[in-house]
C-alpha cells in the first residue's frame, strides 16, 4: 500500500458548489484508467519475469495506482450519486484490455519499457499537479496533491530501474527518443478516450475521435506553462538529455504552444 490511505482524505469537507462539471467528467475517466493498475502490474511482472525484486516493486506500484482509482472514484460518487465506479470500471475493461500474454516489452527492450513508464508518470504527475492547482474543491485538491506526489515518486522509482537496465542494454539516444516520442503520441490513444466514454456516456456508440477531443479539450486547458516546463525537464532527464538546458526550454515552449493551440481549436469547434 501507499504512504496514505483513503481514510486520510478529508471527505467531510466536500463542497459541491465548487465542483466544475467538466472536471467531474475527466475525473470519472481518470478513475477508470487508474483502477486498471493491476493489469499493468501484471504486464510488468511478465516482462520482468526473472527480476523478483522489480516484480515486487511493480506489484506495490500497481496497488498505489488502484488506490488512486478508488480515491477519484469515491470522490466522483459523492459528487454524483448516479455514478457507479465499480460498474463503470467493468464497462471500461470490457472494451479496453491491457495485453497480458507477453514475455517481451512492447517497447522492444526492458529499458524502453522503463523509459515509457517514466513518460507516463511524467504525464500523470503533471496532470494531477495541474488539476490540484485548478480546482477550488477542497477534497479533490487534497486527493490530487497526494496522487501527484505518488506519481512523481513513481517516476523516480522507474527512473532508478531504467538506469540499472541501461547499464546492461546500452540503448542509444535515438532509440530512447523513439520510445519517448512513441509513448507521448500514445497519450492520445484509445485508453483515455475509451475511459472518458465508459465513464460518461450511456447511449451513444464509442467514437474515438469524438471522445478523445472531448477529453483533450477539458484537460489541455488545465495546464500552465510551469507544468509543461517541469514535465519536459522530466522527459529530458529520462531520455538522457540535460534537463535544464536550452534545448529543454525550446522543447517546452513548442509543447506549450501546441497544447494552447489545440485547446483553442477544440474549444472553437465545440462552440
Ligand atoms: Fe496514478
Ligand atoms: Fe503512477
PDB file of C-alpha atoms and ligand atoms in Angstrom:
ATOM      1  CA  UNK A   1       0.000   0.000   0.000  1.00  0.00           C
ATOM      2  CA  UNK A   2       0.979   3.606  -0.446  1.00  0.00           C
ATOM      3  CA  UNK A   3       2.024   6.095   2.183  1.00  0.00           C
ATOM      4  CA  UNK A   4      -1.531   7.388   2.519  1.00  0.00           C
ATOM      5  CA  UNK A   5      -4.916   5.698   2.618  1.00  0.00           C
ATOM      6  CA  UNK A   6      -8.468   6.692   1.754  1.00  0.00           C
ATOM      7  CA  UNK A   7      -9.008   7.492   5.460  1.00  0.00           C
ATOM      8  CA  UNK A   8      -6.502  10.356   5.186  1.00  0.00           C
ATOM      9  CA  UNK A   9      -8.739  12.228   2.733  1.00  0.00           C
ATOM     10  CA  UNK A  10     -10.908  14.940   4.418  1.00  0.00           C
ATOM     11  CA  UNK A  11     -14.147  13.651   2.824  1.00  0.00           C
ATOM     12  CA  UNK A  12     -16.402  15.696   5.144  1.00  0.00           C
ATOM     13  CA  UNK A  13     -15.019  18.931   3.660  1.00  0.00           C
ATOM     14  CA  UNK A  14     -16.607  18.224   0.276  1.00  0.00           C
ATOM     15  CA  UNK A  15     -18.076  21.384  -1.241  1.00  0.00           C
ATOM     16  CA  UNK A  16     -20.340  20.507  -4.170  1.00  0.00           C
ATOM     17  CA  UNK A  17     -20.770  24.171  -5.091  1.00  0.00           C
ATOM     18  CA  UNK A  18     -17.112  24.260  -6.109  1.00  0.00           C
ATOM     19  CA  UNK A  19     -17.255  21.288  -8.467  1.00  0.00           C
ATOM     20  CA  UNK A  20     -16.745  22.062 -12.126  1.00  0.00           C
ATOM     21  CA  UNK A  21     -18.950  19.589 -14.079  1.00  0.00           C
ATOM     22  CA  UNK A  22     -16.338  19.340 -16.837  1.00  0.00           C
ATOM     23  CA  UNK A  23     -13.637  18.405 -14.332  1.00  0.00           C
ATOM     24  CA  UNK A  24     -16.007  15.838 -12.846  1.00  0.00           C
ATOM     25  CA  UNK A  25     -16.235  14.127 -16.250  1.00  0.00           C
ATOM     26  CA  UNK A  26     -12.458  13.904 -16.604  1.00  0.00           C
ATOM     27  CA  UNK A  27     -12.083  12.652 -13.026  1.00  0.00           C
ATOM     28  CA  UNK A  28     -14.535   9.846 -13.722  1.00  0.00           C
ATOM     29  CA  UNK A  29     -12.426   8.871 -16.750  1.00  0.00           C
ATOM     30  CA  UNK A  30      -9.145   9.063 -14.810  1.00  0.00           C
ATOM     31  CA  UNK A  31     -10.616   6.910 -12.017  1.00  0.00           C
ATOM     32  CA  UNK A  32     -11.162   4.069 -14.512  1.00  0.00           C
ATOM     33  CA  UNK A  33      -7.660   4.221 -16.002  1.00  0.00           C
ATOM     34  CA  UNK A  34      -6.072   4.253 -12.523  1.00  0.00           C
ATOM     35  CA  UNK A  35      -8.261   1.354 -11.434  1.00  0.00           C
ATOM     36  CA  UNK A  36      -6.635  -0.713 -14.198  1.00  0.00           C
ATOM     37  CA  UNK A  37      -3.339  -0.729 -12.219  1.00  0.00           C
ATOM     38  CA  UNK A  38      -3.434  -4.469 -11.501  1.00  0.00           C
ATOM     39  CA  UNK A  39      -3.336  -5.337 -15.207  1.00  0.00           C
ATOM     40  CA  UNK A  40      -0.383  -3.027 -15.806  1.00  0.00           C
ATOM     41  CA  UNK A  41       1.431  -4.504 -12.800  1.00  0.00           C
ATOM     42  CA  UNK A  42       0.811  -7.996 -14.206  1.00  0.00           C
ATOM     43  CA  UNK A  43       2.124  -6.895 -17.592  1.00  0.00           C
ATOM     44  CA  UNK A  44       5.312  -5.579 -15.951  1.00  0.00           C
ATOM     45  CA  UNK A  45       5.725  -8.800 -13.949  1.00  0.00           C
ATOM     46  CA  UNK A  46       5.501 -10.750 -17.237  1.00  0.00           C
ATOM     47  CA  UNK A  47       8.088  -8.578 -18.964  1.00  0.00           C
ATOM     48  CA  UNK A  48      10.469  -8.674 -15.962  1.00  0.00           C
ATOM     49  CA  UNK A  49       9.795 -12.385 -15.346  1.00  0.00           C
ATOM     50  CA  UNK A  50      13.281 -13.113 -13.916  1.00  0.00           C
ATOM     51  CA  UNK A  51      13.619  -9.995 -11.749  1.00  0.00           C
ATOM     52  CA  UNK A  52      11.708 -10.726  -8.499  1.00  0.00           C
ATOM     53  CA  UNK A  53      12.889  -7.500  -6.902  1.00  0.00           C
ATOM     54  CA  UNK A  54      11.366  -5.391  -9.669  1.00  0.00           C
ATOM     55  CA  UNK A  55       8.248  -7.566  -9.741  1.00  0.00           C
ATOM     56  CA  UNK A  56       7.684  -6.744  -6.073  1.00  0.00           C
ATOM     57  CA  UNK A  57       8.134  -3.055  -6.821  1.00  0.00           C
ATOM     58  CA  UNK A  58       5.692  -3.329  -9.761  1.00  0.00           C
ATOM     59  CA  UNK A  59       3.044  -5.020  -7.605  1.00  0.00           C
ATOM     60  CA  UNK A  60       3.265  -2.330  -4.943  1.00  0.00           C
ATOM     61  CA  UNK A  61       3.139   0.331  -7.637  1.00  0.00           C
ATOM     62  CA  UNK A  62       0.008  -1.304  -9.098  1.00  0.00           C
ATOM     63  CA  UNK A  63      -1.687  -1.190  -5.674  1.00  0.00           C
ATOM     64  CA  UNK A  64      -0.946   2.513  -5.400  1.00  0.00           C
ATOM     65  CA  UNK A  65      -2.428   3.157  -8.841  1.00  0.00           C
ATOM     66  CA  UNK A  66      -5.572   1.242  -7.836  1.00  0.00           C
ATOM     67  CA  UNK A  67      -5.809   3.406  -4.734  1.00  0.00           C
ATOM     68  CA  UNK A  68      -5.745   6.474  -6.996  1.00  0.00           C
ATOM     69  CA  UNK A  69      -8.685   4.977  -8.873  1.00  0.00           C
ATOM     70  CA  UNK A  70     -10.517   4.299  -5.607  1.00  0.00           C
ATOM     71  CA  UNK A  71      -9.986   7.827  -4.268  1.00  0.00           C
ATOM     72  CA  UNK A  72     -11.074   9.521  -7.501  1.00  0.00           C
ATOM     73  CA  UNK A  73     -13.986   7.111  -7.936  1.00  0.00           C
ATOM     74  CA  UNK A  74     -15.217   7.742  -4.397  1.00  0.00           C
ATOM     75  CA  UNK A  75     -14.996  11.493  -4.885  1.00  0.00           C
ATOM     76  CA  UNK A  76     -16.942  11.247  -8.158  1.00  0.00           C
ATOM     77  CA  UNK A  77     -19.646   9.118  -6.488  1.00  0.00           C
ATOM     78  CA  UNK A  78     -20.005  11.601  -3.613  1.00  0.00           C
ATOM     79  CA  UNK A  79     -20.482  14.426  -6.085  1.00  0.00           C
ATOM     80  CA  UNK A  80     -22.680  12.434  -8.458  1.00  0.00           C
ATOM     81  CA  UNK A  81     -24.626   9.660  -6.705  1.00  0.00           C
ATOM     82  CA  UNK A  82     -25.716   8.287 -10.107  1.00  0.00           C
ATOM     83  CA  UNK A  83     -22.111   7.394 -10.924  1.00  0.00           C
ATOM     84  CA  UNK A  84     -21.221   3.797 -10.070  1.00  0.00           C
ATOM     85  CA  UNK A  85     -17.432   3.489 -10.127  1.00  0.00           C
ATOM     86  CA  UNK A  86     -17.330  -0.319  -9.970  1.00  0.00           C
ATOM     87  CA  UNK A  87     -19.860  -0.690 -12.776  1.00  0.00           C
ATOM     88  CA  UNK A  88     -18.107   1.904 -14.936  1.00  0.00           C
ATOM     89  CA  UNK A  89     -14.755   0.121 -14.339  1.00  0.00           C
ATOM     90  CA  UNK A  90     -16.293  -3.128 -15.535  1.00  0.00           C
ATOM     91  CA  UNK A  91     -17.676  -1.427 -18.595  1.00  0.00           C
ATOM     92  CA  UNK A  92     -14.263   0.100 -19.302  1.00  0.00           C
ATOM     93  CA  UNK A  93     -12.322  -3.175 -19.041  1.00  0.00           C
ATOM     94  CA  UNK A  94     -14.892  -4.963 -21.191  1.00  0.00           C
ATOM     95  CA  UNK A  95     -13.953  -2.593 -24.020  1.00  0.00           C
ATOM     96  CA  UNK A  96     -10.287  -1.947 -23.213  1.00  0.00           C
ATOM     97  CA  UNK A  97      -7.858  -4.643 -22.101  1.00  0.00           C
ATOM     98  CA  UNK A  98      -4.110  -4.438 -21.483  1.00  0.00           C
ATOM     99  CA  UNK A  99      -2.409  -7.208 -23.468  1.00  0.00           C
ATOM    100  CA  UNK A 100      -1.160  -9.592 -20.784  1.00  0.00           C
ATOM    101  CA  UNK A 101       0.056 -12.679 -22.682  1.00  0.00           C
ATOM    102  CA  UNK A 102       3.519 -11.231 -23.320  1.00  0.00           C
ATOM    103  CA  UNK A 103       7.093 -12.062 -22.325  1.00  0.00           C
ATOM    104  CA  UNK A 104       8.713  -9.088 -24.037  1.00  0.00           C
ATOM    105  CA  UNK A 105       8.045  -5.407 -23.685  1.00  0.00           C
ATOM    106  CA  UNK A 106       6.047  -3.781 -26.475  1.00  0.00           C
ATOM    107  CA  UNK A 107       8.852  -1.166 -26.399  1.00  0.00           C
ATOM    108  CA  UNK A 108      11.448  -3.671 -27.629  1.00  0.00           C
ATOM    109  CA  UNK A 109      13.687  -3.683 -24.534  1.00  0.00           C
ATOM    110  CA  UNK A 110      13.257  -3.534 -20.767  1.00  0.00           C
ATOM    111  CA  UNK A 111      14.997  -0.155 -20.718  1.00  0.00           C
ATOM    112  CA  UNK A 112      12.473   1.014 -23.302  1.00  0.00           C
ATOM    113  CA  UNK A 113       9.663  -0.241 -21.077  1.00  0.00           C
ATOM    114  CA  UNK A 114      11.032   1.619 -18.047  1.00  0.00           C
ATOM    115  CA  UNK A 115      11.531   4.760 -20.098  1.00  0.00           C
ATOM    116  CA  UNK A 116       7.914   4.535 -21.308  1.00  0.00           C
ATOM    117  CA  UNK A 117       6.798   4.180 -17.664  1.00  0.00           C
ATOM    118  CA  UNK A 118       8.796   7.350 -16.822  1.00  0.00           C
ATOM    119  CA  UNK A 119       6.932   9.189 -19.617  1.00  0.00           C
ATOM    120  CA  UNK A 120       3.570   8.002 -18.282  1.00  0.00           C
ATOM    121  CA  UNK A 121       4.433   9.046 -14.712  1.00  0.00           C
ATOM    122  CA  UNK A 122       5.598  12.431 -16.021  1.00  0.00           C
ATOM    123  CA  UNK A 123       2.188  12.826 -17.652  1.00  0.00           C
ATOM    124  CA  UNK A 124       0.216  11.791 -14.572  1.00  0.00           C
ATOM    125  CA  UNK A 125       2.306  13.830 -12.140  1.00  0.00           C
ATOM    126  CA  UNK A 126       1.862  16.939 -14.344  1.00  0.00           C
ATOM    127  CA  UNK A 127      -1.853  16.246 -14.774  1.00  0.00           C
ATOM    128  CA  UNK A 128      -2.684  15.876 -11.078  1.00  0.00           C
ATOM    129  CA  UNK A 129      -0.480  18.842 -10.163  1.00  0.00           C
ATOM    130  CA  UNK A 130      -2.320  20.990 -12.719  1.00  0.00           C
ATOM    131  CA  UNK A 131      -5.701  19.665 -11.609  1.00  0.00           C
ATOM    132  CA  UNK A 132      -4.924  20.201  -7.924  1.00  0.00           C
ATOM    133  CA  UNK A 133      -3.998  23.817  -8.656  1.00  0.00           C
ATOM    134  CA  UNK A 134      -7.011  24.405 -10.932  1.00  0.00           C
ATOM    135  CA  UNK A 135      -9.766  23.106  -8.657  1.00  0.00           C
ATOM    136  CA  UNK A 136     -11.209  25.004  -5.688  1.00  0.00           C
ATOM    137  CA  UNK A 137     -12.993  21.937  -4.345  1.00  0.00           C
ATOM    138  CA  UNK A 138     -11.049  21.097  -1.144  1.00  0.00           C
ATOM    139  CA  UNK A 139     -11.433  17.304  -1.215  1.00  0.00           C
ATOM    140  CA  UNK A 140     -10.421  16.974  -4.858  1.00  0.00           C
ATOM    141  CA  UNK A 141      -7.486  19.294  -4.165  1.00  0.00           C
ATOM    142  CA  UNK A 142      -6.362  17.065  -1.266  1.00  0.00           C
ATOM    143  CA  UNK A 143      -6.675  13.926  -3.423  1.00  0.00           C
ATOM    144  CA  UNK A 144      -4.790  15.461  -6.359  1.00  0.00           C
ATOM    145  CA  UNK A 145      -1.936  16.660  -4.158  1.00  0.00           C
ATOM    146  CA  UNK A 146      -1.456  13.138  -2.765  1.00  0.00           C
ATOM    147  CA  UNK A 147      -1.721  11.469  -6.146  1.00  0.00           C
ATOM    148  CA  UNK A 148       0.661  13.979  -7.783  1.00  0.00           C
ATOM    149  CA  UNK A 149       3.264  13.229  -5.084  1.00  0.00           C
ATOM    150  CA  UNK A 150       2.815   9.473  -5.687  1.00  0.00           C
ATOM    151  CA  UNK A 151       3.197   9.863  -9.450  1.00  0.00           C
ATOM    152  CA  UNK A 152       6.411  11.829  -9.014  1.00  0.00           C
ATOM    153  CA  UNK A 153       7.706   9.125  -6.670  1.00  0.00           C
ATOM    154  CA  UNK A 154       6.753   6.512  -9.296  1.00  0.00           C
ATOM    155  CA  UNK A 155       8.740   8.434 -11.894  1.00  0.00           C
ATOM    156  CA  UNK A 156      11.808   8.375  -9.648  1.00  0.00           C
ATOM    157  CA  UNK A 157      11.297   4.680  -8.972  1.00  0.00           C
ATOM    158  CA  UNK A 158      11.115   3.698 -12.652  1.00  0.00           C
ATOM    159  CA  UNK A 159      13.995   6.064 -13.425  1.00  0.00           C
ATOM    160  CA  UNK A 160      16.231   4.269 -10.900  1.00  0.00           C
ATOM    161  CA  UNK A 161      15.496   0.898 -12.575  1.00  0.00           C
ATOM    162  CA  UNK A 162      15.901   2.482 -16.016  1.00  0.00           C
ATOM    163  CA  UNK A 163      19.469   3.484 -15.088  1.00  0.00           C
ATOM    164  CA  UNK A 164      20.131  -0.049 -13.862  1.00  0.00           C
ATOM    165  CA  UNK A 165      18.834  -1.695 -17.050  1.00  0.00           C
ATOM    166  CA  UNK A 166      20.562   0.799 -19.330  1.00  0.00           C
ATOM    167  CA  UNK A 167      23.891  -0.413 -17.961  1.00  0.00           C
ATOM    168  CA  UNK A 168      23.040  -3.865 -19.349  1.00  0.00           C
ATOM    169  CA  UNK A 169      21.193  -2.999 -22.549  1.00  0.00           C
ATOM    170  CA  UNK A 170      23.010   0.135 -23.755  1.00  0.00           C
ATOM    171  CA  UNK A 171      20.207   1.525 -25.904  1.00  0.00           C
ATOM    172  CA  UNK A 172      21.334   4.673 -27.683  1.00  0.00           C
ATOM    173  CA  UNK A 173      19.912   8.189 -27.563  1.00  0.00           C
ATOM    174  CA  UNK A 174      17.963   7.860 -30.824  1.00  0.00           C
ATOM    175  CA  UNK A 175      16.263   4.679 -29.648  1.00  0.00           C
ATOM    176  CA  UNK A 176      15.402   6.346 -26.360  1.00  0.00           C
ATOM    177  CA  UNK A 177      13.989   9.336 -28.225  1.00  0.00           C
ATOM    178  CA  UNK A 178      11.965   6.987 -30.422  1.00  0.00           C
ATOM    179  CA  UNK A 179      10.446   5.220 -27.407  1.00  0.00           C
ATOM    180  CA  UNK A 180       9.711   8.502 -25.596  1.00  0.00           C
ATOM    181  CA  UNK A 181       8.120  10.086 -28.688  1.00  0.00           C
ATOM    182  CA  UNK A 182       6.104   6.906 -29.316  1.00  0.00           C
ATOM    183  CA  UNK A 183       4.733   6.926 -25.777  1.00  0.00           C
ATOM    184  CA  UNK A 184       3.931  10.632 -25.952  1.00  0.00           C
ATOM    185  CA  UNK A 185       1.932  10.116 -29.140  1.00  0.00           C
ATOM    186  CA  UNK A 186       0.086   7.240 -27.485  1.00  0.00           C
ATOM    187  CA  UNK A 187      -1.234   9.619 -24.840  1.00  0.00           C
ATOM    188  CA  UNK A 188      -3.920  10.314 -27.432  1.00  0.00           C
ATOM    189  CA  UNK A 189      -4.627   6.613 -27.928  1.00  0.00           C
ATOM    190  CA  UNK A 190      -7.791   4.726 -27.195  1.00  0.00           C
ATOM    191  CA  UNK A 191      -7.343   4.178 -23.444  1.00  0.00           C
ATOM    192  CA  UNK A 192      -8.199   7.665 -22.203  1.00  0.00           C
ATOM    193  CA  UNK A 193     -10.875   8.351 -24.776  1.00  0.00           C
ATOM    194  CA  UNK A 194     -12.495   4.987 -24.065  1.00  0.00           C
ATOM    195  CA  UNK A 195     -12.363   5.670 -20.319  1.00  0.00           C
ATOM    196  CA  UNK A 196     -13.995   9.050 -20.932  1.00  0.00           C
ATOM    197  CA  UNK A 197     -16.695   7.320 -22.943  1.00  0.00           C
ATOM    198  CA  UNK A 198     -17.229   4.432 -20.473  1.00  0.00           C
ATOM    199  CA  UNK A 199     -17.478   6.862 -17.549  1.00  0.00           C
ATOM    200  CA  UNK A 200     -19.731   9.460 -19.105  1.00  0.00           C
ATOM    201  CA  UNK A 201     -21.775   8.049 -21.944  1.00  0.00           C
ATOM    202  CA  UNK A 202     -24.586   5.549 -21.726  1.00  0.00           C
ATOM    203  CA  UNK A 203     -26.422   5.669 -25.018  1.00  0.00           C
ATOM    204  CA  UNK A 204     -24.147   6.587 -27.944  1.00  0.00           C
ATOM    205  CA  UNK A 205     -21.654   4.218 -29.580  1.00  0.00           C
ATOM    206  CA  UNK A 206     -17.925   4.754 -28.994  1.00  0.00           C
ATOM    207  CA  UNK A 207     -16.255   7.201 -31.362  1.00  0.00           C
ATOM    208  CA  UNK A 208     -12.515   7.514 -30.696  1.00  0.00           C
ATOM    209  CA  UNK A 209     -12.073  10.944 -32.251  1.00  0.00           C
ATOM    210  CA  UNK A 210     -15.104  12.431 -30.571  1.00  0.00           C
ATOM    211  CA  UNK A 211     -14.245  11.273 -27.049  1.00  0.00           C
ATOM    212  CA  UNK A 212     -10.550  11.925 -27.481  1.00  0.00           C
ATOM    213  CA  UNK A 213     -11.332  15.520 -28.419  1.00  0.00           C
ATOM    214  CA  UNK A 214     -13.812  15.849 -25.552  1.00  0.00           C
ATOM    215  CA  UNK A 215     -11.198  14.651 -23.056  1.00  0.00           C
ATOM    216  CA  UNK A 216      -8.348  16.715 -24.532  1.00  0.00           C
ATOM    217  CA  UNK A 217     -10.449  19.879 -24.653  1.00  0.00           C
ATOM    218  CA  UNK A 218     -11.119  19.705 -20.924  1.00  0.00           C
ATOM    219  CA  UNK A 219      -7.664  18.593 -19.851  1.00  0.00           C
ATOM    220  CA  UNK A 220      -5.421  20.805 -22.006  1.00  0.00           C
ATOM    221  CA  UNK A 221      -6.923  23.971 -20.567  1.00  0.00           C
ATOM    222  CA  UNK A 222      -5.802  22.953 -17.073  1.00  0.00           C
ATOM    223  CA  UNK A 223      -2.090  23.175 -17.848  1.00  0.00           C
ATOM    224  CA  UNK A 224       0.018  26.236 -17.218  1.00  0.00           C
ATOM    225  CA  UNK A 225       3.448  26.962 -18.607  1.00  0.00           C
ATOM    226  CA  UNK A 226       5.318  25.827 -15.477  1.00  0.00           C
ATOM    227  CA  UNK A 227       3.651  22.386 -15.634  1.00  0.00           C
ATOM    228  CA  UNK A 228       4.893  21.893 -19.186  1.00  0.00           C
ATOM    229  CA  UNK A 229       8.412  23.115 -18.349  1.00  0.00           C
ATOM    230  CA  UNK A 230       8.682  20.755 -15.401  1.00  0.00           C
ATOM    231  CA  UNK A 231       7.236  17.835 -17.391  1.00  0.00           C
ATOM    232  CA  UNK A 232       9.621  18.444 -20.270  1.00  0.00           C
ATOM    233  CA  UNK A 233      12.593  18.505 -17.864  1.00  0.00           C
ATOM    234  CA  UNK A 234      11.479  15.117 -16.509  1.00  0.00           C
ATOM    235  CA  UNK A 235      11.197  13.694 -20.033  1.00  0.00           C
ATOM    236  CA  UNK A 236      14.633  15.079 -20.972  1.00  0.00           C
ATOM    237  CA  UNK A 237      16.173  13.523 -17.883  1.00  0.00           C
ATOM    238  CA  UNK A 238      14.606  10.118 -18.616  1.00  0.00           C
ATOM    239  CA  UNK A 239      15.802  10.208 -22.221  1.00  0.00           C
ATOM    240  CA  UNK A 240      19.330  11.107 -21.101  1.00  0.00           C
ATOM    241  CA  UNK A 241      19.421  14.757 -22.145  1.00  0.00           C
ATOM    242  CA  UNK A 242      20.266  17.769 -19.988  1.00  0.00           C
ATOM    243  CA  UNK A 243      17.011  18.613 -18.136  1.00  0.00           C
ATOM    244  CA  UNK A 244      17.841  22.296 -17.691  1.00  0.00           C
ATOM    245  CA  UNK A 245      19.489  23.193 -20.968  1.00  0.00           C
ATOM    246  CA  UNK A 246      18.425  25.485 -23.808  1.00  0.00           C
ATOM    247  CA  UNK A 247      17.049  22.576 -25.839  1.00  0.00           C
ATOM    248  CA  UNK A 248      14.710  21.686 -22.995  1.00  0.00           C
ATOM    249  CA  UNK A 249      13.401  25.260 -22.788  1.00  0.00           C
ATOM    250  CA  UNK A 250      12.806  25.314 -26.531  1.00  0.00           C
ATOM    251  CA  UNK A 251      11.006  21.950 -26.465  1.00  0.00           C
ATOM    252  CA  UNK A 252       8.835  23.142 -23.550  1.00  0.00           C
ATOM    253  CA  UNK A 253       7.951  26.310 -25.466  1.00  0.00           C
ATOM    254  CA  UNK A 254       6.954  24.312 -28.547  1.00  0.00           C
ATOM    255  CA  UNK A 255       4.909  21.843 -26.473  1.00  0.00           C
ATOM    256  CA  UNK A 256       3.187  24.716 -24.672  1.00  0.00           C
ATOM    257  CA  UNK A 257       2.326  26.453 -27.974  1.00  0.00           C
ATOM    258  CA  UNK A 258       1.000  23.173 -29.398  1.00  0.00           C
ATOM    259  CA  UNK A 259      -1.238  22.490 -26.389  1.00  0.00           C
ATOM    260  CA  UNK A 260      -2.515  26.040 -26.281  1.00  0.00           C
ATOM    261  CA  UNK A 261      -3.313  25.983 -29.977  1.00  0.00           C
ATOM    262  CA  UNK A 262      -5.011  22.584 -29.756  1.00  0.00           C
ATOM    263  CA  UNK A 263      -7.117  23.613 -26.749  1.00  0.00           C
ATOM    264  CA  UNK A 264      -8.259  26.765 -28.559  1.00  0.00           C
ATOM    265  CA  UNK A 265      -9.074  24.873 -31.745  1.00  0.00           C
ATOM    266  CA  UNK A 266     -11.092  22.261 -29.846  1.00  0.00           C
ATOM    267  CA  UNK A 267     -12.968  24.960 -27.969  1.00  0.00           C
ATOM    268  CA  UNK A 268     -13.835  26.759 -31.224  1.00  0.00           C
ATOM    269  CA  UNK A 269     -15.026  23.511 -32.736  1.00  0.00           C
ATOM    270  CA  UNK A 270     -17.196  22.710 -29.724  1.00  0.00           C
ATOM    271  CA  UNK A 271     -18.769  26.208 -29.643  1.00  0.00           C
TER     272      UNK A 271
HETATM  273 FE1  LIG B   1      -1.876   7.038 -10.681  1.00  0.00          FE
HETATM  274 FE1  LIG B   2       1.864   6.383 -11.095  1.00  0.00          FE
END
